Coordinates of C-alpha atoms in Angstrom, one line a residue:
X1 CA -72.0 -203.0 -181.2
X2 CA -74.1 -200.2 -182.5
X3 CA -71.9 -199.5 -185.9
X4 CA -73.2 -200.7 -189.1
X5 CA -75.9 -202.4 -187.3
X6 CA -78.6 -204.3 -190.1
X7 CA -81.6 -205.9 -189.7
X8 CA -84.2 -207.9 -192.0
X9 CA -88.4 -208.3 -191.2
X10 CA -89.9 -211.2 -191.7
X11 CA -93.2 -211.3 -193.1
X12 CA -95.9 -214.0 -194.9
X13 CA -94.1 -213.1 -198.1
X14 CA -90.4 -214.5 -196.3
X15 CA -87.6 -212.6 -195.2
X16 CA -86.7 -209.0 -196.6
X17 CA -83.8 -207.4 -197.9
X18 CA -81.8 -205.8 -194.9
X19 CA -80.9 -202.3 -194.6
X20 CA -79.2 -200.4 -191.9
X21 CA -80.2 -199.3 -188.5
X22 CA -79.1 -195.5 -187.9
X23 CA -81.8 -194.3 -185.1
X24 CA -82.3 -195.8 -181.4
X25 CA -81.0 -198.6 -179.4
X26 CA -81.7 -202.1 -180.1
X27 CA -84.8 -204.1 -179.2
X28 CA -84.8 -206.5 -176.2
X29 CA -81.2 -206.0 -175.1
X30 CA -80.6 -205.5 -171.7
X31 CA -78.1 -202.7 -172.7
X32 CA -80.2 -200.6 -174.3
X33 CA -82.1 -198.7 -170.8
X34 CA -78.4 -198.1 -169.6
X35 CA -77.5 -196.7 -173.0
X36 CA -80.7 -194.7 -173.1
X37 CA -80.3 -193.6 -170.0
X38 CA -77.0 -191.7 -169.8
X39 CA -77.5 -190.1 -173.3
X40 CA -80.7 -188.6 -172.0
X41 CA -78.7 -187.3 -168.9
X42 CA -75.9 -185.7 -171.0
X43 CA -78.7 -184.6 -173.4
X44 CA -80.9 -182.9 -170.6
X45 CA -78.1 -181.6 -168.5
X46 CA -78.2 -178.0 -168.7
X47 CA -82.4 -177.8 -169.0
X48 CA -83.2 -180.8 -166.1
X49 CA -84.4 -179.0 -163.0
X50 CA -84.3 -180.6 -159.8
X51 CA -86.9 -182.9 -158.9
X52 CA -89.5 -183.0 -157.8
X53 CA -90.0 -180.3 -160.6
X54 CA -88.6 -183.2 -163.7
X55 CA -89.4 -186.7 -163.2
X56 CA -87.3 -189.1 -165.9
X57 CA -87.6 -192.4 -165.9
X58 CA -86.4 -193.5 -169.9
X59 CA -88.4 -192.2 -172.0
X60 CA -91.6 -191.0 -169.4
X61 CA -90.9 -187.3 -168.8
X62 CA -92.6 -185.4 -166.2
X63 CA -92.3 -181.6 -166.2
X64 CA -93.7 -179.4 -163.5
X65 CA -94.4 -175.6 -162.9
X66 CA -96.1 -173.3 -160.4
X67 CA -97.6 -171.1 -163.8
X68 CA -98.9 -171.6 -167.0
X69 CA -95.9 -169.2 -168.1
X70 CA -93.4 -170.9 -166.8
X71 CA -94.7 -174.9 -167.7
X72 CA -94.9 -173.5 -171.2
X73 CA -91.2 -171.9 -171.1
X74 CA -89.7 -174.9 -169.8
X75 CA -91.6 -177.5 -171.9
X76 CA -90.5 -174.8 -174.9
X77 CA -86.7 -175.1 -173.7
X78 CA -87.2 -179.2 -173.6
X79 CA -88.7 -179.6 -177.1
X80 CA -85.3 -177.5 -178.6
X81 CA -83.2 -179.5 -176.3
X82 CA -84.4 -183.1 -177.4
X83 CA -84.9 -181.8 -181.4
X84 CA -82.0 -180.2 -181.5
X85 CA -80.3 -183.7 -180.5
X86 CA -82.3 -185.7 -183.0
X87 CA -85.1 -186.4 -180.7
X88 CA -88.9 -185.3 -181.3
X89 CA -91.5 -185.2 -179.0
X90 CA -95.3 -186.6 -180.1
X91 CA -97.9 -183.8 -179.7
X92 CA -100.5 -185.9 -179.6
X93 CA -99.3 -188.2 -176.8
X94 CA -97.9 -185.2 -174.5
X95 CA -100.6 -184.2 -171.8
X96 CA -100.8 -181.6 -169.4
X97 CA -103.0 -181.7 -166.3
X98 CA -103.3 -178.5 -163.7
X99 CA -103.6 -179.8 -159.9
X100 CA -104.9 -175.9 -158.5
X101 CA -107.6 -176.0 -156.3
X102 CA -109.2 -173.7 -158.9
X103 CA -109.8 -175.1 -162.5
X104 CA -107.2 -173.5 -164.4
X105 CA -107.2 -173.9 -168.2
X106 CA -103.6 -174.7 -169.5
X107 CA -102.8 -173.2 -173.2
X108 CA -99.3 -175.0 -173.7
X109 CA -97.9 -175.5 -177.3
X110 CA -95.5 -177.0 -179.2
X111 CA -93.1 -175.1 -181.7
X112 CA -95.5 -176.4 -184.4
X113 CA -98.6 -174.5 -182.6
X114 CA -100.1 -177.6 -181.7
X115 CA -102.1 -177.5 -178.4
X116 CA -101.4 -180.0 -176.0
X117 CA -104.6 -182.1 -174.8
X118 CA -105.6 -180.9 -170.7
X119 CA -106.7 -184.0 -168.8
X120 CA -108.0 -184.2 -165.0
X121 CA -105.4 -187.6 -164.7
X122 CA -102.4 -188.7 -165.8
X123 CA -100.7 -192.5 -166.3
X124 CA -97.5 -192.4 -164.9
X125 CA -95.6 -195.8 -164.7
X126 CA -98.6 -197.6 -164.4
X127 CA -99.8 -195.2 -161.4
X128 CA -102.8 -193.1 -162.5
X129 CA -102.2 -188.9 -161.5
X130 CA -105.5 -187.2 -160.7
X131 CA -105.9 -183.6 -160.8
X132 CA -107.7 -183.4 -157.3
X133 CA -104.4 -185.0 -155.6
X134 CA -106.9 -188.2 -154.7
X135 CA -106.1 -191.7 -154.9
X136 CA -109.9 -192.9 -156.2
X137 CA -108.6 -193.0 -159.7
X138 CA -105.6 -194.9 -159.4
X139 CA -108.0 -197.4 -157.0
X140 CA -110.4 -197.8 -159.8
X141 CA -107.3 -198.6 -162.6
X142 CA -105.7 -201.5 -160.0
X143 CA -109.3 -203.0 -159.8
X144 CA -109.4 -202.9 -163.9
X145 CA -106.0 -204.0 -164.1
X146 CA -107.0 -207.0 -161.3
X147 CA -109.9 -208.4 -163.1
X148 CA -108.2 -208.4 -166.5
X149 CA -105.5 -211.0 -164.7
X150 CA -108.2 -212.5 -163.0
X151 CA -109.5 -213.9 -166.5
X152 CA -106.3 -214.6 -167.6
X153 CA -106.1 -217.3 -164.3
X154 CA -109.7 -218.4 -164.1
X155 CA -109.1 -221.3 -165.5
X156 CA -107.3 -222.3 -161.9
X157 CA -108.8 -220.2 -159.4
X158 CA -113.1 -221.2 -160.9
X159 CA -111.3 -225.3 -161.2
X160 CA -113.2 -227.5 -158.7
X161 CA -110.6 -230.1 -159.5
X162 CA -108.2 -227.4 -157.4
X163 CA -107.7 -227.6 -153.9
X164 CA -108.7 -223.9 -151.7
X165 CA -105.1 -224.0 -150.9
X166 CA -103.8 -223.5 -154.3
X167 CA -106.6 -220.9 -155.6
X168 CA -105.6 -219.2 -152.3
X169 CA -102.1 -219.3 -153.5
X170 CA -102.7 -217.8 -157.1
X171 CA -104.9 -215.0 -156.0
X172 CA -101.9 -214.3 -153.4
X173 CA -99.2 -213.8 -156.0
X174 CA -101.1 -213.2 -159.4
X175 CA -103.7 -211.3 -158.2
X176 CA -103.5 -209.3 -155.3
X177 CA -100.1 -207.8 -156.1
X178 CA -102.0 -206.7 -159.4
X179 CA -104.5 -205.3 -157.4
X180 CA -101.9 -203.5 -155.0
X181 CA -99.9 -201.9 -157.4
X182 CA -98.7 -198.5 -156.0
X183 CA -100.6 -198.7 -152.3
X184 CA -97.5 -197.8 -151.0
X185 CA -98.4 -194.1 -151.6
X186 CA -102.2 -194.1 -151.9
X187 CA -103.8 -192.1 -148.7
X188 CA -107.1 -194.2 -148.9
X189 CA -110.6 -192.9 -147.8
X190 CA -113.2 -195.1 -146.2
X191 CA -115.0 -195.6 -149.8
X192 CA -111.9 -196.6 -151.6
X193 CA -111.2 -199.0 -148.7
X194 CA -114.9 -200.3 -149.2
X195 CA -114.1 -200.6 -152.8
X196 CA -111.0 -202.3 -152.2
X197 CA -112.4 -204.8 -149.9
X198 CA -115.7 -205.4 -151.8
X199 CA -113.4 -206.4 -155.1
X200 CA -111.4 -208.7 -153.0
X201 CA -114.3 -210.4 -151.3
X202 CA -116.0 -210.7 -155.2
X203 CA -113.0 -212.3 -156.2
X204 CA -112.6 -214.7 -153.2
X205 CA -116.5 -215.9 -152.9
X206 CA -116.2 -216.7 -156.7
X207 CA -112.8 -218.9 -156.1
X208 CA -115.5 -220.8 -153.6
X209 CA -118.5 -220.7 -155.8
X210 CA -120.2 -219.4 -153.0
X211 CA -122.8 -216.1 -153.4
X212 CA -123.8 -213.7 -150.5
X213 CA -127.4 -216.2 -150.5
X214 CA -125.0 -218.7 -148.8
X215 CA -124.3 -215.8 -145.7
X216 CA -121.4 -216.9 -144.7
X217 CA -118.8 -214.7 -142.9
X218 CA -116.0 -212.8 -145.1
X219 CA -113.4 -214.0 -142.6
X220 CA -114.7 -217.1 -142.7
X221 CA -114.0 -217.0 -146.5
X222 CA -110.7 -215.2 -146.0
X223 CA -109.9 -218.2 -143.5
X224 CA -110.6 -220.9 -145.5
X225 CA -108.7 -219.8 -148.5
X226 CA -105.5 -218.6 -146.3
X227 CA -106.3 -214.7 -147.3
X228 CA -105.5 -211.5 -144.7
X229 CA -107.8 -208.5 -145.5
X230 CA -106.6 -206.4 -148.0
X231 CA -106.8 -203.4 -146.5
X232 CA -104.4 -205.2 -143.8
X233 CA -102.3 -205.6 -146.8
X234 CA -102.0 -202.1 -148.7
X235 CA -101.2 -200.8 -144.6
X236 CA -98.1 -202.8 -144.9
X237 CA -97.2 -201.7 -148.0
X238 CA -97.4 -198.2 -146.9
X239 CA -95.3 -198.3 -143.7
X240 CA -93.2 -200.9 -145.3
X241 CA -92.3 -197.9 -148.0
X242 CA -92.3 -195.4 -145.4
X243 CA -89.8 -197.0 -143.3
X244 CA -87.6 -197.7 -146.2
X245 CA -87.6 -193.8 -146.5
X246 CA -87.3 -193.0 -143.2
X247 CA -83.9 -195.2 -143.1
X248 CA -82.0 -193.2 -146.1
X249 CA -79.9 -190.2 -145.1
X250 CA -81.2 -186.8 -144.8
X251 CA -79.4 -185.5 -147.9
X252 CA -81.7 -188.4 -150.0
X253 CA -84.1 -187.0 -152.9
X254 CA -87.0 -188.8 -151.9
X255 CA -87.0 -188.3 -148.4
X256 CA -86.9 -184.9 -148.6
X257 CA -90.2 -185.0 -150.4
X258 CA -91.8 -186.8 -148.2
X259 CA -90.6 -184.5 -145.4
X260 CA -91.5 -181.6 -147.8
X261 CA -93.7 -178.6 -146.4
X262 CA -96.3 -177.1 -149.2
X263 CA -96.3 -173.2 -148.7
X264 CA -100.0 -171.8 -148.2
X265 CA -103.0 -172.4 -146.1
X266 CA -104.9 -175.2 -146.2
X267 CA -108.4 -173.9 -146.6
X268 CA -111.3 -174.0 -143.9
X269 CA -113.7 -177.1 -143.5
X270 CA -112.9 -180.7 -143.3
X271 CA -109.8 -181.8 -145.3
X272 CA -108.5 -183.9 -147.2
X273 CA -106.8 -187.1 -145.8
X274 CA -103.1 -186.7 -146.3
X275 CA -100.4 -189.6 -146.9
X276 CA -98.6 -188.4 -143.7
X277 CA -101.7 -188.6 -142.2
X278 CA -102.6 -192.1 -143.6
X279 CA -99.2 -193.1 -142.0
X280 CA -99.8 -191.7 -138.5
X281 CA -102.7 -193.6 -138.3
X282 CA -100.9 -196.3 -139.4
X283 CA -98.8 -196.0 -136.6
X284 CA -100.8 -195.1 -133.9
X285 CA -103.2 -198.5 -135.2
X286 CA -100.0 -201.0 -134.4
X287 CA -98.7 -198.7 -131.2
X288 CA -95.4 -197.6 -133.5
X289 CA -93.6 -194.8 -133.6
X290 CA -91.1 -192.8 -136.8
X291 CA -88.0 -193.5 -134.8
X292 CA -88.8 -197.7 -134.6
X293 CA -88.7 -197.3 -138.3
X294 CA -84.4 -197.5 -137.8
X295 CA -84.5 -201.2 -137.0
X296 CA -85.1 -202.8 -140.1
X297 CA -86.0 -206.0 -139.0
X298 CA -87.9 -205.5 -136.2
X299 CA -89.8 -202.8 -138.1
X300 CA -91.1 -205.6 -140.8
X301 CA -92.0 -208.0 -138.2
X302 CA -94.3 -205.3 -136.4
X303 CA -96.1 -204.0 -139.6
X304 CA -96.3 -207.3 -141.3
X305 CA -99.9 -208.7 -141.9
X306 CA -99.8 -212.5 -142.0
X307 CA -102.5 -214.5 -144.0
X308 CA -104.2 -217.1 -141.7
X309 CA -102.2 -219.8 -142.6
X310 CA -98.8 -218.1 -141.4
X311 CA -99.9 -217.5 -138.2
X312 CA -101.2 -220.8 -137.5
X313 CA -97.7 -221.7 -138.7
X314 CA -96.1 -219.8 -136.1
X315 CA -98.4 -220.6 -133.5
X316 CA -97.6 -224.3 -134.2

Protein backbone atom coordinates (compact mmCIF):
# COMPACT_ATOMS: atom_id res chain seq x y z
CA UNK A 1 0.00 0.00 0.00
CA UNK A 2 2.63 2.37 1.31
CA UNK A 3 5.61 1.13 -1.27
CA UNK A 4 6.42 3.33 -4.15
CA UNK A 5 3.52 5.47 -3.23
CA UNK A 6 3.34 8.84 -5.96
CA UNK A 7 1.40 11.67 -5.95
CA UNK A 8 0.77 14.77 -8.34
CA UNK A 9 -0.67 18.68 -6.99
CA UNK A 10 -2.87 20.26 -8.92
CA UNK A 11 -2.62 23.87 -9.27
CA UNK A 12 -4.09 26.99 -11.66
CA UNK A 13 -1.15 26.10 -13.91
CA UNK A 14 -2.67 22.13 -14.24
CA UNK A 15 -1.44 19.03 -12.85
CA UNK A 16 2.37 18.57 -11.80
CA UNK A 17 4.88 16.09 -12.40
CA UNK A 18 4.58 13.26 -9.72
CA UNK A 19 7.27 12.34 -7.47
CA UNK A 20 7.36 9.88 -4.66
CA UNK A 21 6.04 9.91 -1.19
CA UNK A 22 8.75 8.61 1.42
CA UNK A 23 7.46 10.37 4.86
CA UNK A 24 3.94 9.85 6.78
CA UNK A 25 0.81 8.10 6.16
CA UNK A 26 -1.52 9.01 3.59
CA UNK A 27 -4.17 11.73 3.68
CA UNK A 28 -7.90 10.89 4.38
CA UNK A 29 -7.59 7.18 4.68
CA UNK A 30 -9.12 5.65 7.40
CA UNK A 31 -5.98 3.42 7.86
CA UNK A 32 -3.72 5.85 8.50
CA UNK A 33 -4.67 6.68 12.67
CA UNK A 34 -4.35 2.82 13.15
CA UNK A 35 -1.05 2.88 11.27
CA UNK A 36 0.08 5.90 13.27
CA UNK A 37 -0.92 4.66 16.19
CA UNK A 38 0.98 1.40 16.68
CA UNK A 39 4.22 2.83 15.26
CA UNK A 40 4.15 5.55 17.91
CA UNK A 41 3.47 2.74 20.58
CA UNK A 42 6.53 0.60 19.45
CA UNK A 43 8.36 3.97 19.01
CA UNK A 44 7.62 5.25 22.55
CA UNK A 45 7.83 1.98 24.37
CA UNK A 46 10.70 2.07 26.51
CA UNK A 47 10.32 6.09 27.38
CA UNK A 48 6.10 6.19 27.74
CA UNK A 49 5.40 6.44 31.46
CA UNK A 50 2.28 5.41 32.83
CA UNK A 51 -0.54 7.76 32.67
CA UNK A 52 -1.68 9.89 34.00
CA UNK A 53 2.00 11.16 33.71
CA UNK A 54 1.87 10.67 29.23
CA UNK A 55 -1.27 11.40 27.56
CA UNK A 56 -1.05 10.17 23.59
CA UNK A 57 -3.73 10.51 21.54
CA UNK A 58 -1.93 10.53 17.66
CA UNK A 59 0.02 12.97 17.39
CA UNK A 60 -1.10 15.28 20.80
CA UNK A 61 1.45 14.39 23.42
CA UNK A 62 1.07 15.30 26.91
CA UNK A 63 4.01 14.96 29.25
CA UNK A 64 3.84 15.48 33.02
CA UNK A 65 6.33 15.93 35.98
CA UNK A 66 6.27 16.78 39.70
CA UNK A 67 9.78 19.19 38.92
CA UNK A 68 11.16 21.30 36.48
CA UNK A 69 14.16 18.73 36.53
CA UNK A 70 12.57 15.93 35.85
CA UNK A 71 9.77 17.54 33.00
CA UNK A 72 12.98 18.67 31.26
CA UNK A 73 14.73 15.05 31.51
CA UNK A 74 11.87 13.33 30.31
CA UNK A 75 10.87 15.82 27.50
CA UNK A 76 14.88 15.56 26.72
CA UNK A 77 14.66 11.52 26.54
CA UNK A 78 11.24 12.05 24.14
CA UNK A 79 12.86 14.49 21.66
CA UNK A 80 15.92 11.64 21.10
CA UNK A 81 13.37 8.96 21.11
CA UNK A 82 11.01 10.54 18.23
CA UNK A 83 14.42 12.08 16.18
CA UNK A 84 16.19 9.33 16.56
CA UNK A 85 13.17 7.44 14.64
CA UNK A 86 12.78 10.10 12.00
CA UNK A 87 10.43 12.16 13.84
CA UNK A 88 10.97 15.95 14.96
CA UNK A 89 9.21 17.83 17.32
CA UNK A 90 8.17 21.78 16.47
CA UNK A 91 9.68 24.15 19.22
CA UNK A 92 7.56 26.67 18.50
CA UNK A 93 4.24 24.71 18.80
CA UNK A 94 5.47 22.65 22.09
CA UNK A 95 4.07 24.51 25.38
CA UNK A 96 4.60 23.95 28.81
CA UNK A 97 2.23 25.25 31.57
CA UNK A 98 3.12 24.76 35.62
CA UNK A 99 -0.30 23.93 37.64
CA UNK A 100 1.69 24.74 41.42
CA UNK A 101 -0.16 26.73 43.59
CA UNK A 102 2.96 28.99 43.51
CA UNK A 103 3.88 30.58 40.07
CA UNK A 104 6.73 28.57 39.10
CA UNK A 105 8.74 29.69 36.08
CA UNK A 106 9.55 26.59 33.78
CA UNK A 107 13.07 26.82 31.76
CA UNK A 108 12.60 23.67 29.47
CA UNK A 109 14.60 23.29 26.19
CA UNK A 110 15.07 21.57 23.28
CA UNK A 111 18.44 19.92 22.08
CA UNK A 112 18.68 23.03 19.85
CA UNK A 113 18.55 25.47 23.04
CA UNK A 114 15.27 26.67 22.11
CA UNK A 115 13.05 27.63 25.08
CA UNK A 116 9.81 26.38 25.06
CA UNK A 117 6.93 29.12 25.40
CA UNK A 118 5.08 28.97 29.42
CA UNK A 119 1.39 29.54 29.08
CA UNK A 120 -1.32 29.67 32.05
CA UNK A 121 -3.67 27.19 29.62
CA UNK A 122 -3.35 24.64 27.40
CA UNK A 123 -5.74 23.24 24.17
CA UNK A 124 -5.92 19.73 24.57
CA UNK A 125 -8.41 17.95 22.08
CA UNK A 126 -10.49 20.78 21.88
CA UNK A 127 -10.70 21.00 25.92
CA UNK A 128 -8.83 24.20 27.10
CA UNK A 129 -6.10 23.22 30.38
CA UNK A 130 -5.84 26.11 32.79
CA UNK A 131 -3.04 26.52 35.14
CA UNK A 132 -5.37 27.23 38.19
CA UNK A 133 -7.09 23.63 37.74
CA UNK A 134 -10.47 25.80 36.90
CA UNK A 135 -12.93 25.14 34.37
CA UNK A 136 -13.71 29.18 33.43
CA UNK A 137 -11.46 28.97 30.53
CA UNK A 138 -12.63 26.04 28.88
CA UNK A 139 -16.37 27.66 29.62
CA UNK A 140 -15.38 30.75 27.84
CA UNK A 141 -13.77 28.61 24.54
CA UNK A 142 -17.34 26.39 24.33
CA UNK A 143 -19.27 29.78 24.33
CA UNK A 144 -16.73 31.06 21.36
CA UNK A 145 -16.80 27.90 19.77
CA UNK A 146 -21.01 28.09 20.11
CA UNK A 147 -21.49 31.40 18.61
CA UNK A 148 -19.16 30.72 15.66
CA UNK A 149 -21.80 27.67 14.75
CA UNK A 150 -24.40 29.86 15.67
CA UNK A 151 -23.59 32.06 12.53
CA UNK A 152 -22.92 29.25 10.54
CA UNK A 153 -27.00 28.24 11.18
CA UNK A 154 -28.57 31.61 11.42
CA UNK A 155 -29.87 31.57 8.43
CA UNK A 156 -32.59 28.81 10.13
CA UNK A 157 -32.73 29.46 13.60
CA UNK A 158 -33.28 34.03 12.79
CA UNK A 159 -35.96 32.45 9.61
CA UNK A 160 -39.48 33.66 10.52
CA UNK A 161 -40.64 31.40 7.66
CA UNK A 162 -39.39 28.44 10.44
CA UNK A 163 -41.65 27.03 12.76
CA UNK A 164 -40.19 27.29 16.93
CA UNK A 165 -40.29 23.65 16.64
CA UNK A 166 -37.56 23.36 14.11
CA UNK A 167 -35.23 26.32 15.47
CA UNK A 168 -35.74 24.45 18.77
CA UNK A 169 -34.45 21.37 17.02
CA UNK A 170 -31.30 22.93 15.44
CA UNK A 171 -30.13 24.72 18.55
CA UNK A 172 -30.72 21.11 20.24
CA UNK A 173 -28.31 19.26 17.99
CA UNK A 174 -26.03 21.99 16.33
CA UNK A 175 -25.68 24.08 18.98
CA UNK A 176 -25.89 23.08 22.29
CA UNK A 177 -23.67 20.03 21.96
CA UNK A 178 -21.14 22.72 20.66
CA UNK A 179 -21.64 24.62 23.56
CA UNK A 180 -21.35 21.39 25.90
CA UNK A 181 -18.32 20.06 24.61
CA UNK A 182 -16.33 18.45 27.55
CA UNK A 183 -19.02 19.26 30.58
CA UNK A 184 -18.61 15.92 31.44
CA UNK A 185 -15.60 16.86 33.56
CA UNK A 186 -16.02 20.64 34.21
CA UNK A 187 -16.71 21.23 38.20
CA UNK A 188 -18.77 24.45 37.45
CA UNK A 189 -18.97 27.48 39.93
CA UNK A 190 -22.03 29.58 40.23
CA UNK A 191 -20.57 32.35 37.73
CA UNK A 192 -19.72 29.87 35.07
CA UNK A 193 -23.23 28.49 35.54
CA UNK A 194 -24.50 32.18 35.13
CA UNK A 195 -22.47 32.44 32.10
CA UNK A 196 -23.66 29.26 30.78
CA UNK A 197 -27.16 30.00 31.21
CA UNK A 198 -27.01 33.74 30.17
CA UNK A 199 -25.42 32.49 26.61
CA UNK A 200 -28.10 30.06 26.21
CA UNK A 201 -30.98 32.34 27.02
CA UNK A 202 -29.12 35.02 24.40
CA UNK A 203 -29.25 32.51 21.88
CA UNK A 204 -32.86 31.33 22.52
CA UNK A 205 -34.63 34.98 22.92
CA UNK A 206 -32.81 35.77 19.49
CA UNK A 207 -34.36 32.35 17.83
CA UNK A 208 -37.85 34.33 19.04
CA UNK A 209 -36.89 37.80 18.10
CA UNK A 210 -37.88 38.63 21.40
CA UNK A 211 -35.50 41.17 23.83
CA UNK A 212 -35.61 41.33 27.73
CA UNK A 213 -38.08 44.80 26.95
CA UNK A 214 -40.71 42.07 26.04
CA UNK A 215 -40.27 40.46 30.03
CA UNK A 216 -41.20 37.41 29.39
CA UNK A 217 -40.16 34.41 31.55
CA UNK A 218 -36.90 32.32 30.54
CA UNK A 219 -38.88 29.10 31.00
CA UNK A 220 -41.48 30.44 29.29
CA UNK A 221 -38.96 30.79 26.38
CA UNK A 222 -37.33 27.48 27.06
CA UNK A 223 -41.07 26.08 26.89
CA UNK A 224 -42.02 27.32 23.86
CA UNK A 225 -39.03 26.33 21.93
CA UNK A 226 -38.91 22.68 23.56
CA UNK A 227 -35.45 23.62 25.47
CA UNK A 228 -34.40 22.09 29.30
CA UNK A 229 -31.99 24.41 31.02
CA UNK A 230 -28.65 23.92 30.28
CA UNK A 231 -27.26 23.69 33.37
CA UNK A 232 -29.91 20.64 33.62
CA UNK A 233 -28.02 19.44 30.68
CA UNK A 234 -24.08 19.65 31.44
CA UNK A 235 -25.49 17.71 35.16
CA UNK A 236 -26.35 14.93 32.89
CA UNK A 237 -23.40 14.83 31.13
CA UNK A 238 -21.43 14.66 34.23
CA UNK A 239 -23.14 11.81 35.97
CA UNK A 240 -23.81 10.24 32.67
CA UNK A 241 -19.66 10.11 32.43
CA UNK A 242 -19.32 9.29 35.91
CA UNK A 243 -21.48 6.36 35.91
CA UNK A 244 -19.86 5.06 32.86
CA UNK A 245 -16.66 5.08 34.99
CA UNK A 246 -17.99 3.85 37.90
CA UNK A 247 -19.21 0.64 35.89
CA UNK A 248 -15.50 -0.41 34.49
CA UNK A 249 -13.43 -2.72 36.62
CA UNK A 250 -11.20 -1.67 39.29
CA UNK A 251 -8.01 -2.54 37.46
CA UNK A 252 -9.37 0.27 34.57
CA UNK A 253 -6.91 3.44 33.89
CA UNK A 254 -9.38 5.94 34.10
CA UNK A 255 -11.17 5.00 36.99
CA UNK A 256 -8.36 4.83 38.95
CA UNK A 257 -7.84 8.53 38.34
CA UNK A 258 -10.88 9.50 39.20
CA UNK A 259 -10.62 7.49 42.49
CA UNK A 260 -7.06 8.97 42.76
CA UNK A 261 -5.96 10.66 46.10
CA UNK A 262 -3.53 13.87 45.64
CA UNK A 263 -0.77 13.77 48.44
CA UNK A 264 -0.66 17.10 50.52
CA UNK A 265 -2.86 19.38 52.38
CA UNK A 266 -5.34 21.29 51.01
CA UNK A 267 -4.64 24.72 52.33
CA UNK A 268 -6.89 26.76 54.91
CA UNK A 269 -9.92 29.06 53.74
CA UNK A 270 -12.71 28.28 51.45
CA UNK A 271 -11.76 25.88 48.54
CA UNK A 272 -12.04 25.19 45.57
CA UNK A 273 -15.09 23.20 44.19
CA UNK A 274 -13.84 19.80 43.27
CA UNK A 275 -15.23 17.39 40.30
CA UNK A 276 -16.01 14.74 43.09
CA UNK A 277 -17.58 17.30 44.71
CA UNK A 278 -19.65 18.64 41.67
CA UNK A 279 -20.75 14.96 41.47
CA UNK A 280 -21.94 14.50 45.11
CA UNK A 281 -24.00 17.26 44.67
CA UNK A 282 -25.16 15.88 41.77
CA UNK A 283 -26.24 13.09 43.52
CA UNK A 284 -27.56 14.23 46.54
CA UNK A 285 -29.78 17.02 44.04
CA UNK A 286 -31.69 13.74 42.30
CA UNK A 287 -31.62 11.57 45.80
CA UNK A 288 -28.82 8.98 44.08
CA UNK A 289 -26.31 7.25 45.28
CA UNK A 290 -22.42 5.72 43.66
CA UNK A 291 -23.66 2.19 44.03
CA UNK A 292 -27.13 3.00 41.66
CA UNK A 293 -24.54 3.89 39.18
CA UNK A 294 -24.32 -0.37 38.47
CA UNK A 295 -27.74 -0.43 36.71
CA UNK A 296 -27.18 1.03 33.51
CA UNK A 297 -30.42 1.70 32.49
CA UNK A 298 -32.03 2.70 35.35
CA UNK A 299 -29.14 5.03 36.11
CA UNK A 300 -29.90 7.03 32.58
CA UNK A 301 -33.46 7.20 33.17
CA UNK A 302 -32.81 8.90 36.75
CA UNK A 303 -30.24 11.52 35.63
CA UNK A 304 -31.73 12.27 32.31
CA UNK A 305 -33.05 15.90 31.86
CA UNK A 306 -35.89 15.83 29.34
CA UNK A 307 -36.65 19.00 27.16
CA UNK A 308 -40.31 20.06 27.61
CA UNK A 309 -41.58 18.46 24.78
CA UNK A 310 -40.40 14.81 25.97
CA UNK A 311 -42.15 14.93 28.98
CA UNK A 312 -45.32 16.08 27.74
CA UNK A 313 -44.75 13.07 25.47
CA UNK A 314 -44.55 10.81 28.26
CA UNK A 315 -47.14 12.30 30.17
CA UNK A 316 -49.43 11.80 27.16
Amino acid sequence: MYDGARTAVKCHAGLTESFEIKVGVHQGSCLSPLLFIIVMDAISDGVRAVLPWDILYADDLVIGAETPTDMQTRFTAWQDRLEGRGFKINASKTETMSCAKAEEKLEITDNKGNKLRQVETFKYLGAVLSANGGCESDVKNRIKAAWSKWREVSGVVCDKNMSKRVKGKVYKTMIRPVLMYGAETWALRKKDEVLLERTEMRMLRWILGVSLKDKLRNEDIRNRLEVVNIKEKVREARLRWFGHVERQDADCFVKRIMKAEVVGRRSRGRQKKRWRDKIQEDLTALQLTADDASDRDSWRKRIHAADPSTTRDNTA
